[in-house]
GROMACS .gro file of C-alpha atoms in nm:
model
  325
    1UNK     CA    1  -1.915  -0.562  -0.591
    2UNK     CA    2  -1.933  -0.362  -0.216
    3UNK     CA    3  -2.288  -0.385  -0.254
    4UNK     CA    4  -2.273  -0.798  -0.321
    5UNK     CA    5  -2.092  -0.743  -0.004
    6UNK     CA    6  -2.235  -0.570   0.212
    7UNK     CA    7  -2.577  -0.821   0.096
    8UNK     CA    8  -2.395  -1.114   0.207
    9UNK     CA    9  -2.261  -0.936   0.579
   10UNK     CA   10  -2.603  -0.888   0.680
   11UNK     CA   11  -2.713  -1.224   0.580
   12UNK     CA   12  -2.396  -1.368   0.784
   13UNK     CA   13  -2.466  -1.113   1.064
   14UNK     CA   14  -2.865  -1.215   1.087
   15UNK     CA   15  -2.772  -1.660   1.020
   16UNK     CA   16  -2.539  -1.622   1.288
   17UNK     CA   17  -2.778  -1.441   1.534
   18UNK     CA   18  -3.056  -1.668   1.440
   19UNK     CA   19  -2.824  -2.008   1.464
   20UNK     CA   20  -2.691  -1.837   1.828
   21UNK     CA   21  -3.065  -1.827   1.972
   22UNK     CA   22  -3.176  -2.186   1.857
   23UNK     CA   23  -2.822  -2.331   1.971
   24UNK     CA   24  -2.939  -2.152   2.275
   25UNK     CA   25  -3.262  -2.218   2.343
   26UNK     CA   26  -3.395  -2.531   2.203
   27UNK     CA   27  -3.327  -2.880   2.271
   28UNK     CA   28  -3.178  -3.058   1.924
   29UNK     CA   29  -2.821  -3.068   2.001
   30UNK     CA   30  -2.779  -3.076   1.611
   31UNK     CA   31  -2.870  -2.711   1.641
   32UNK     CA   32  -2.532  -2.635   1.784
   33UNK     CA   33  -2.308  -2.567   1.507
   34UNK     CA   34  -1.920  -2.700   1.474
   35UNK     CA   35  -1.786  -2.413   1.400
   36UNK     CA   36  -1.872  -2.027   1.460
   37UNK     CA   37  -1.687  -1.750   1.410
   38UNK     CA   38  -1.713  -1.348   1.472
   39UNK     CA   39  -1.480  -1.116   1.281
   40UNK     CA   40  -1.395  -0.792   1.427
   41UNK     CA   41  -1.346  -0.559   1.136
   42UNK     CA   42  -1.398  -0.213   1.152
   43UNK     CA   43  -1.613   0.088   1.064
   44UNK     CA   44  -1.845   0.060   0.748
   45UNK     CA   45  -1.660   0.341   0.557
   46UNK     CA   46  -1.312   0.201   0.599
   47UNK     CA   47  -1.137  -0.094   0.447
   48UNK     CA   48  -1.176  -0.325   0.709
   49UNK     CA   49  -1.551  -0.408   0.675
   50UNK     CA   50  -1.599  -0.526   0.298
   51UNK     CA   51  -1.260  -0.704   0.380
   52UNK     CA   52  -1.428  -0.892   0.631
   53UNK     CA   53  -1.715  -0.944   0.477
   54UNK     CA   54  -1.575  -1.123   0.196
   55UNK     CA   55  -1.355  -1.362   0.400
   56UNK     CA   56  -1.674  -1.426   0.604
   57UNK     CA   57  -1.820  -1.505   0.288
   58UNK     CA   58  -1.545  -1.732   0.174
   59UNK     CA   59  -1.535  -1.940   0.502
   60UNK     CA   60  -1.971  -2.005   0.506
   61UNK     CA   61  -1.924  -2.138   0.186
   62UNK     CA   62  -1.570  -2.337   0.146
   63UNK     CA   63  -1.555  -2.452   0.459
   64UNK     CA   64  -1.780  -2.727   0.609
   65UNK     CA   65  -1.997  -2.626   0.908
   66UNK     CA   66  -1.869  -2.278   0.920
   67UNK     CA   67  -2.099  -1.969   1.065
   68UNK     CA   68  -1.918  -1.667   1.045
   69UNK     CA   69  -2.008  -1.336   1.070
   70UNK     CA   70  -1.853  -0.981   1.088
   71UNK     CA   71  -1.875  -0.752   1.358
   72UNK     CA   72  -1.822  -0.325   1.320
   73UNK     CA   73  -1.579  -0.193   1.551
   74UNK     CA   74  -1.389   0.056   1.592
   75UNK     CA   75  -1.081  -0.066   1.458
   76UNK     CA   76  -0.754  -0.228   1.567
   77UNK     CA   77  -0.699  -0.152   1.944
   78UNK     CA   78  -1.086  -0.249   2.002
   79UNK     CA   79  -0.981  -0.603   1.784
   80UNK     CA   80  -0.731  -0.696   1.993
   81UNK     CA   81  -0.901  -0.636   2.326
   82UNK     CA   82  -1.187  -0.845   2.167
   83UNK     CA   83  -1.002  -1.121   2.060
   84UNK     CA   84  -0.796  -1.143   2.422
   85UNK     CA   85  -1.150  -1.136   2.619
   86UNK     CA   86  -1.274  -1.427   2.354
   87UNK     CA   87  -1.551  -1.208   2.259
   88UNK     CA   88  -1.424  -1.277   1.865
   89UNK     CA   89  -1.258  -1.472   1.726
   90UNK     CA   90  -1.134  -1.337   1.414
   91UNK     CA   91  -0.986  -1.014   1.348
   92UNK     CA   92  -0.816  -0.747   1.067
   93UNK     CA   93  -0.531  -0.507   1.282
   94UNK     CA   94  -0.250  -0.255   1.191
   95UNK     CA   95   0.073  -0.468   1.232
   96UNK     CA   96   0.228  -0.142   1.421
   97UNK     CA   97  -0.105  -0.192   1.699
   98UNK     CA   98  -0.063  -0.567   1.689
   99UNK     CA   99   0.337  -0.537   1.801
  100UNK     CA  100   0.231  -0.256   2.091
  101UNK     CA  101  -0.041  -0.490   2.236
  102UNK     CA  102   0.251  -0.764   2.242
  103UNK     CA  103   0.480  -0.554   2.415
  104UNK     CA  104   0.242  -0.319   2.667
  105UNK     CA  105   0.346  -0.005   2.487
  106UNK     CA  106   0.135   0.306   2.358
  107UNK     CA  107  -0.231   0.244   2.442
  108UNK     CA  108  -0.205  -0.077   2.631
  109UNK     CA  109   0.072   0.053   2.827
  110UNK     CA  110  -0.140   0.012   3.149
  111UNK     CA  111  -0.292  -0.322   3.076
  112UNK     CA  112  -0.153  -0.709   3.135
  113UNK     CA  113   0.027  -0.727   2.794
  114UNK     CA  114   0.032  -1.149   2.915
  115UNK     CA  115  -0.372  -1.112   2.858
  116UNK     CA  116  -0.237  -1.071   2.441
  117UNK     CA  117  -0.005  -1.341   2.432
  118UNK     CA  118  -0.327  -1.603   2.282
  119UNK     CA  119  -0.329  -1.360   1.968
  120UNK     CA  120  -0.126  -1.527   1.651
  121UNK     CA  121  -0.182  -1.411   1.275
  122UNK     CA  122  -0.279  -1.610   1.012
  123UNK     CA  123  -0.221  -1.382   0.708
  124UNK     CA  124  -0.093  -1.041   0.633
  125UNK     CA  125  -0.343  -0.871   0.370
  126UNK     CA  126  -0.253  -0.548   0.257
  127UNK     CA  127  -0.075  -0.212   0.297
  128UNK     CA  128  -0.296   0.033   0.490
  129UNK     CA  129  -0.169   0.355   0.379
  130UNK     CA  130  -0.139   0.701   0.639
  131UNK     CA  131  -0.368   0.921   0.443
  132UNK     CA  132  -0.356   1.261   0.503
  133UNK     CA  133  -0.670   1.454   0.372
  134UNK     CA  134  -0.729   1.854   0.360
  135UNK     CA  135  -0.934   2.019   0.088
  136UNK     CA  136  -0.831   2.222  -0.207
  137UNK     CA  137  -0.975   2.555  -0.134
  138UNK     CA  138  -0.752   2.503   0.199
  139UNK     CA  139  -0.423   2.666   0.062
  140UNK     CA  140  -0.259   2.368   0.289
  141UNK     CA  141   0.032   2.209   0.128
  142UNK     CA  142   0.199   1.962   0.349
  143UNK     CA  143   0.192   1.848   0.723
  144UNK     CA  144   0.455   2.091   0.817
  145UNK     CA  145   0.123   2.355   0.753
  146UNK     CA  146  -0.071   2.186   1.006
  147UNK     CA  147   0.037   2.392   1.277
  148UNK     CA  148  -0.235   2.607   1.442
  149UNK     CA  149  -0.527   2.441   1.229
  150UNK     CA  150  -0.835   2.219   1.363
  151UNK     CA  151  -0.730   1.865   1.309
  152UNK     CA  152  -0.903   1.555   1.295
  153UNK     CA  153  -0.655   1.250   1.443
  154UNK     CA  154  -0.882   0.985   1.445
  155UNK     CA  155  -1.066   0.835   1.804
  156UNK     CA  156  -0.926   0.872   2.077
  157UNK     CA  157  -0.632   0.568   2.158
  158UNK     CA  158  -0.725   0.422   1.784
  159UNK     CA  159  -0.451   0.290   1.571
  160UNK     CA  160  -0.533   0.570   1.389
  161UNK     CA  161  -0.493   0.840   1.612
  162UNK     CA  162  -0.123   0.643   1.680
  163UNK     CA  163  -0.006   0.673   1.354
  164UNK     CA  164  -0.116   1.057   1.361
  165UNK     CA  165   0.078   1.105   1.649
  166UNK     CA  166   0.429   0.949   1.537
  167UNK     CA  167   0.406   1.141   1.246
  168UNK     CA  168   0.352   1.436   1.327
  169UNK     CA  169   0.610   1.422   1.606
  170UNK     CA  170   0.833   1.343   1.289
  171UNK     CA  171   0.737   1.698   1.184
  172UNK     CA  172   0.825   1.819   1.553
  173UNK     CA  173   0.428   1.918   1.565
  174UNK     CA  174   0.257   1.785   1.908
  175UNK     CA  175  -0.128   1.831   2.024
  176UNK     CA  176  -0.018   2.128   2.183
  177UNK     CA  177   0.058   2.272   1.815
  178UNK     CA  178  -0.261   2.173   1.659
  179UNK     CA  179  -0.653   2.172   1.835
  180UNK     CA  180  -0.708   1.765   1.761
  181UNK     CA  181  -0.995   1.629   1.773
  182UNK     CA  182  -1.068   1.251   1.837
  183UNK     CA  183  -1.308   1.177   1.506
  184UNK     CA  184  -1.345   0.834   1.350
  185UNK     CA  185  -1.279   0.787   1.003
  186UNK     CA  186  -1.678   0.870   0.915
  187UNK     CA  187  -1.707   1.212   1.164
  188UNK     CA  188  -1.368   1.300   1.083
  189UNK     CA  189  -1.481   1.283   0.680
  190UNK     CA  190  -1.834   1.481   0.775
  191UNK     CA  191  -1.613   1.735   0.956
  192UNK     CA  192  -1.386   1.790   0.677
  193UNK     CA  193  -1.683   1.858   0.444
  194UNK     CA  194  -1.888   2.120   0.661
  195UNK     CA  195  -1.584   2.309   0.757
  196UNK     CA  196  -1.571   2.172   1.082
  197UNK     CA  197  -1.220   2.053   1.092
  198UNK     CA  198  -0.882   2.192   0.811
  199UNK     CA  199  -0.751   1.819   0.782
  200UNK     CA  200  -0.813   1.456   0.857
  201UNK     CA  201  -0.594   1.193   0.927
  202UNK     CA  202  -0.649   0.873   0.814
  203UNK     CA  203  -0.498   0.518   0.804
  204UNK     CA  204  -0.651   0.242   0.573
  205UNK     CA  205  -0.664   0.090   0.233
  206UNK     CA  206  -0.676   0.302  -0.042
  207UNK     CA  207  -0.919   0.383  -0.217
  208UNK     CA  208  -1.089   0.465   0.129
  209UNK     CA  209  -1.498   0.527   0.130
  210UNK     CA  210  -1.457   0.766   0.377
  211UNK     CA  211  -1.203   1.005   0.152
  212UNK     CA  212  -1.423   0.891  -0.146
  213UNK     CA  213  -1.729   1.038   0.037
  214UNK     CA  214  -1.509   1.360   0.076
  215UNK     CA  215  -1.469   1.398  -0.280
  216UNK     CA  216  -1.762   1.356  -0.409
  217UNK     CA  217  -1.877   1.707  -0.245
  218UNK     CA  218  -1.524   1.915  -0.301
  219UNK     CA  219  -1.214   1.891  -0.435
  220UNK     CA  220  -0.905   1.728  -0.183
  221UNK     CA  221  -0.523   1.752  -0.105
  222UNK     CA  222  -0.364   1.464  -0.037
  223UNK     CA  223  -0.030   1.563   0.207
  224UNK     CA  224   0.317   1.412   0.098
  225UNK     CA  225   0.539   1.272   0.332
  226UNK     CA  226   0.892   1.335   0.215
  227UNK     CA  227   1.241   1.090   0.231
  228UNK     CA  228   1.343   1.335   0.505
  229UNK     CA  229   1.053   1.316   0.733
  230UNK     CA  230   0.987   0.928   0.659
  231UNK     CA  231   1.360   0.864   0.789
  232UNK     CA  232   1.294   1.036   1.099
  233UNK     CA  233   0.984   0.807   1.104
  234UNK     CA  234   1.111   0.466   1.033
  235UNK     CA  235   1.424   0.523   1.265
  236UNK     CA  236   1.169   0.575   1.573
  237UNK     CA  237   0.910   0.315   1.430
  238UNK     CA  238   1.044   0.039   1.195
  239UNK     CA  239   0.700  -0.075   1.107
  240UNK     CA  240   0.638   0.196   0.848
  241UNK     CA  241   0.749   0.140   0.486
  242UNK     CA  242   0.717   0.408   0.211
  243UNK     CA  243   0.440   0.369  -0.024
  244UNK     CA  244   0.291   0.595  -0.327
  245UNK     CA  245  -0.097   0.674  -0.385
  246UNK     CA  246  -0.154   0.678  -0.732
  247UNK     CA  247  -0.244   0.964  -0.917
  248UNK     CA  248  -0.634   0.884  -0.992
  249UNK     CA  249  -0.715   0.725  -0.668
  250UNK     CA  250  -0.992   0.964  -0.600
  251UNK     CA  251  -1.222   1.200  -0.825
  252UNK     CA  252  -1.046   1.505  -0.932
  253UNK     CA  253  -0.745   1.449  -0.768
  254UNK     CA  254  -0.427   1.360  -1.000
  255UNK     CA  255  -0.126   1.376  -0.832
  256UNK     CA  256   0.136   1.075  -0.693
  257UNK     CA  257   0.147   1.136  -0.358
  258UNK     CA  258   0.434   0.943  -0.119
  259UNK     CA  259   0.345   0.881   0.198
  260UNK     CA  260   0.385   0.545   0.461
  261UNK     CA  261   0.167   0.272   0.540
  262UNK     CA  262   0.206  -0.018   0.793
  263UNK     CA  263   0.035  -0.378   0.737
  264UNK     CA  264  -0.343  -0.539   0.801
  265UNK     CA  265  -0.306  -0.853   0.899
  266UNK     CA  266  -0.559  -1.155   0.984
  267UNK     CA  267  -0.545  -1.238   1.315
  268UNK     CA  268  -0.711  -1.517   1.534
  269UNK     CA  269  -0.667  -1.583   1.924
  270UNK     CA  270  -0.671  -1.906   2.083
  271UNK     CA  271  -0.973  -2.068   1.961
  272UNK     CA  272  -0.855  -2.082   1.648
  273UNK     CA  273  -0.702  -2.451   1.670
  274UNK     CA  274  -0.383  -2.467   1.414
  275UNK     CA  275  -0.637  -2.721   1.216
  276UNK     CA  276  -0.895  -2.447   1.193
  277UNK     CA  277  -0.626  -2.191   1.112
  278UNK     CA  278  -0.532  -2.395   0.813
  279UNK     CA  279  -0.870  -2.431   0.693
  280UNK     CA  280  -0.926  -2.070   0.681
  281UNK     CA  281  -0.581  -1.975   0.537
  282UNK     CA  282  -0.634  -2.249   0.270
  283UNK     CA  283  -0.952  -2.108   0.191
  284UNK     CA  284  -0.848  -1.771   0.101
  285UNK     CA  285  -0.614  -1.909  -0.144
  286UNK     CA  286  -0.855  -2.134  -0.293
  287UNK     CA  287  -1.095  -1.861  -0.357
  288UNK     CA  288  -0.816  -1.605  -0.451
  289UNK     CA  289  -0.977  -1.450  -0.773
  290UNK     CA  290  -1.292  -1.368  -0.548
  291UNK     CA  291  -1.085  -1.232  -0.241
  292UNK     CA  292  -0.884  -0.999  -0.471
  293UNK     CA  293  -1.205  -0.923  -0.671
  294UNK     CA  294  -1.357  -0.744  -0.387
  295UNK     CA  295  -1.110  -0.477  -0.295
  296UNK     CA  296  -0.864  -0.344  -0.469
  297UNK     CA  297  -0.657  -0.325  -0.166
  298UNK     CA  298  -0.627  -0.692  -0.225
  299UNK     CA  299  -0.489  -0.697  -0.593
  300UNK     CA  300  -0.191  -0.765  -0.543
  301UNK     CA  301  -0.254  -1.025  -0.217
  302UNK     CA  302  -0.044  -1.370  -0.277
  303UNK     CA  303   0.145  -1.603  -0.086
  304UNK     CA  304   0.449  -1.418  -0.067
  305UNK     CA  305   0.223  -1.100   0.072
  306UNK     CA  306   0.025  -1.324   0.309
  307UNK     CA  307   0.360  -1.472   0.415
  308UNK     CA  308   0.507  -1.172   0.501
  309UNK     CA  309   0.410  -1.131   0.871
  310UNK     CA  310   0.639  -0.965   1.143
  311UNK     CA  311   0.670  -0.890   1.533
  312UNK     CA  312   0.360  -1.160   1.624
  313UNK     CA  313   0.372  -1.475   1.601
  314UNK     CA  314   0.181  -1.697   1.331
  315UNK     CA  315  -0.119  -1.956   1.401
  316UNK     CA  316   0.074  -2.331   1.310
  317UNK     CA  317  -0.194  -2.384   1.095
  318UNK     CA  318  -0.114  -2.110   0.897
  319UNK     CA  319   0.261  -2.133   0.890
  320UNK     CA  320   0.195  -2.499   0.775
  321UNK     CA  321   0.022  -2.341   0.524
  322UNK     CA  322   0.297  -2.108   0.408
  323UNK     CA  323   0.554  -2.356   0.376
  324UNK     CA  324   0.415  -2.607   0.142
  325UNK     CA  325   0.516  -2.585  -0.171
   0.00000   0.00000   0.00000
């Protein structure tokens, strides 16, 4: 199924660059398409790419005159700032990143927060789980170990890196305690497997390519949060909820393991009219057995899911949407 995928990305990714050039360049105004729309997603080993690529998939095909096509970034913060400077138009975030762009805190402390105000969701998708990943032959048994050892946090002012950051400040662990290095979810995994780096700190989906890749060259730890330590948490940052990887999520690996997750959501800036926003919202729901099909992130995705969106505020077309029966 990735690989159907990740087929019909680069087709949308090469239409939309071809239909860009002739809207561009020629003279038959019936070149210039109605509607066209980029999707910021994320990199190709996380969650947020095939994601993207199947609602870019789903919109070419259910809705009429649509040209979409995804776009690899590197992740939420880079969305947002994409979306605000109209260079996309679409978007998958962390709800936590989505709330500190709307209120100038954390990494866009020292930018116009006003300049995020055109940003409105249309759908909340999934739980994007805090993933903490060390190997077996380690000997390390839970965050609280952490201290002292080469750790990978994620890039450098990434949602990611965020969510490393508040928890291990639940643990009373800071940078100073640890040597951190800014990796993205693909160096951070390479790292982990040549011995570079003792742990890696991830936040997405699960099951996650990246910690996939990991496992199929040596056996992992996943690290537990505990009730303790997500208290602490959730008192400081709301947005977390508690959430359990499964026991068979990844090769060789067979325990339940609690840790927290915050929410991807669907987001759109001002371009997407509330008409539009319907369209695409709609669409989703009409297609729902091939949405769900192509993660499964997205198996349990439904209208009370998708409805469930907090701290932004929702595209009309989309809240429409929701509240028809």
């Amino acid at each position: 199924m990735f690989k159907k995928i990740f087929k019909a990305v680069a087709a949308c990714v090469t239409l939309c660059t071809a239909l860009l050039f002739t809207g561009c360049g020629g003279n038959d105004q019936n070149a210039v398409r109605e509607e066209f729309i980029h999707i910021a997603t994320g990199n190709t080993t996380g969650t947020y790419y095939p994601v993207g690529g199947v609602i870019s998939e789903i919109l070419n095909t259910n809705i009429e005159k649509m040209h979409s096509g995804v776009q690899t970034t590197s992740g939420s913060v880079s969305n947002l700032r994409l979306l605000a400077d109209d260079t996309v138009e679409l978007a998958i975030v962390q709800n936590d990143i989505a709330n500190f762009a709307a209120s100038g805190t954390e990494m866009f402390k020292d930018e116009n927060k006003y300049k995020f105000d055109n940003i409105k969701a249309l759908a909340a998708l999934y739980q994007e789980s805090c993933q903490v990943v060390t190997t077996e032959a380690s000997g390390i048994q839970s965050i609280a170990d952490l201290k002292g050892k080469k750790v990978a946090v994620g890039a450098e002012g990434s949602g990611a890196e965020a969510n490393a950051r508040q928890i291990l400040e639940a643990y009373g662990i800071t940078y100073n305690d640890i040597d951190a290095q800014y990796l993205s979810f693909s160096a951070g995994a390479k790292a982990l497997k040549d011995g570079n780096v003792d742990a890696v700190f991830l936040t997405a989906g699960f099951p996650t390519l990246a910690i996939q890749d990991i496992t199929a060259q040596t056996n992992i730890n996943l690290l537990p949060i505990d009730d303790e330590h997500i208290k602490a948490l959730t008192e400081k940052y709301p947005f977390y909820t508690k959430i359990v990887i499964p026991k068979g999520i990844y090769n060789k690996f067979d325990k339940d393991v609690q840790t927290v997750s915050v929410t991807a959501l669907l987001v759109c800036n001002e371009k997407v009219s509330d008409d539009l926003g319907y369209k695409i919202t709609k669409s989703l729901f009409d297609n729902l057995d091939t949405f769900k099909n192509a993660h499964p992130v997205l198996s349990n995705f439904d209208k009370k899911v998708a409805s469930g969106i907090s701290g932004i505020e929702v595209n009309g077309g989309a809240k429409k949407f929701f509240d028809e029966k």
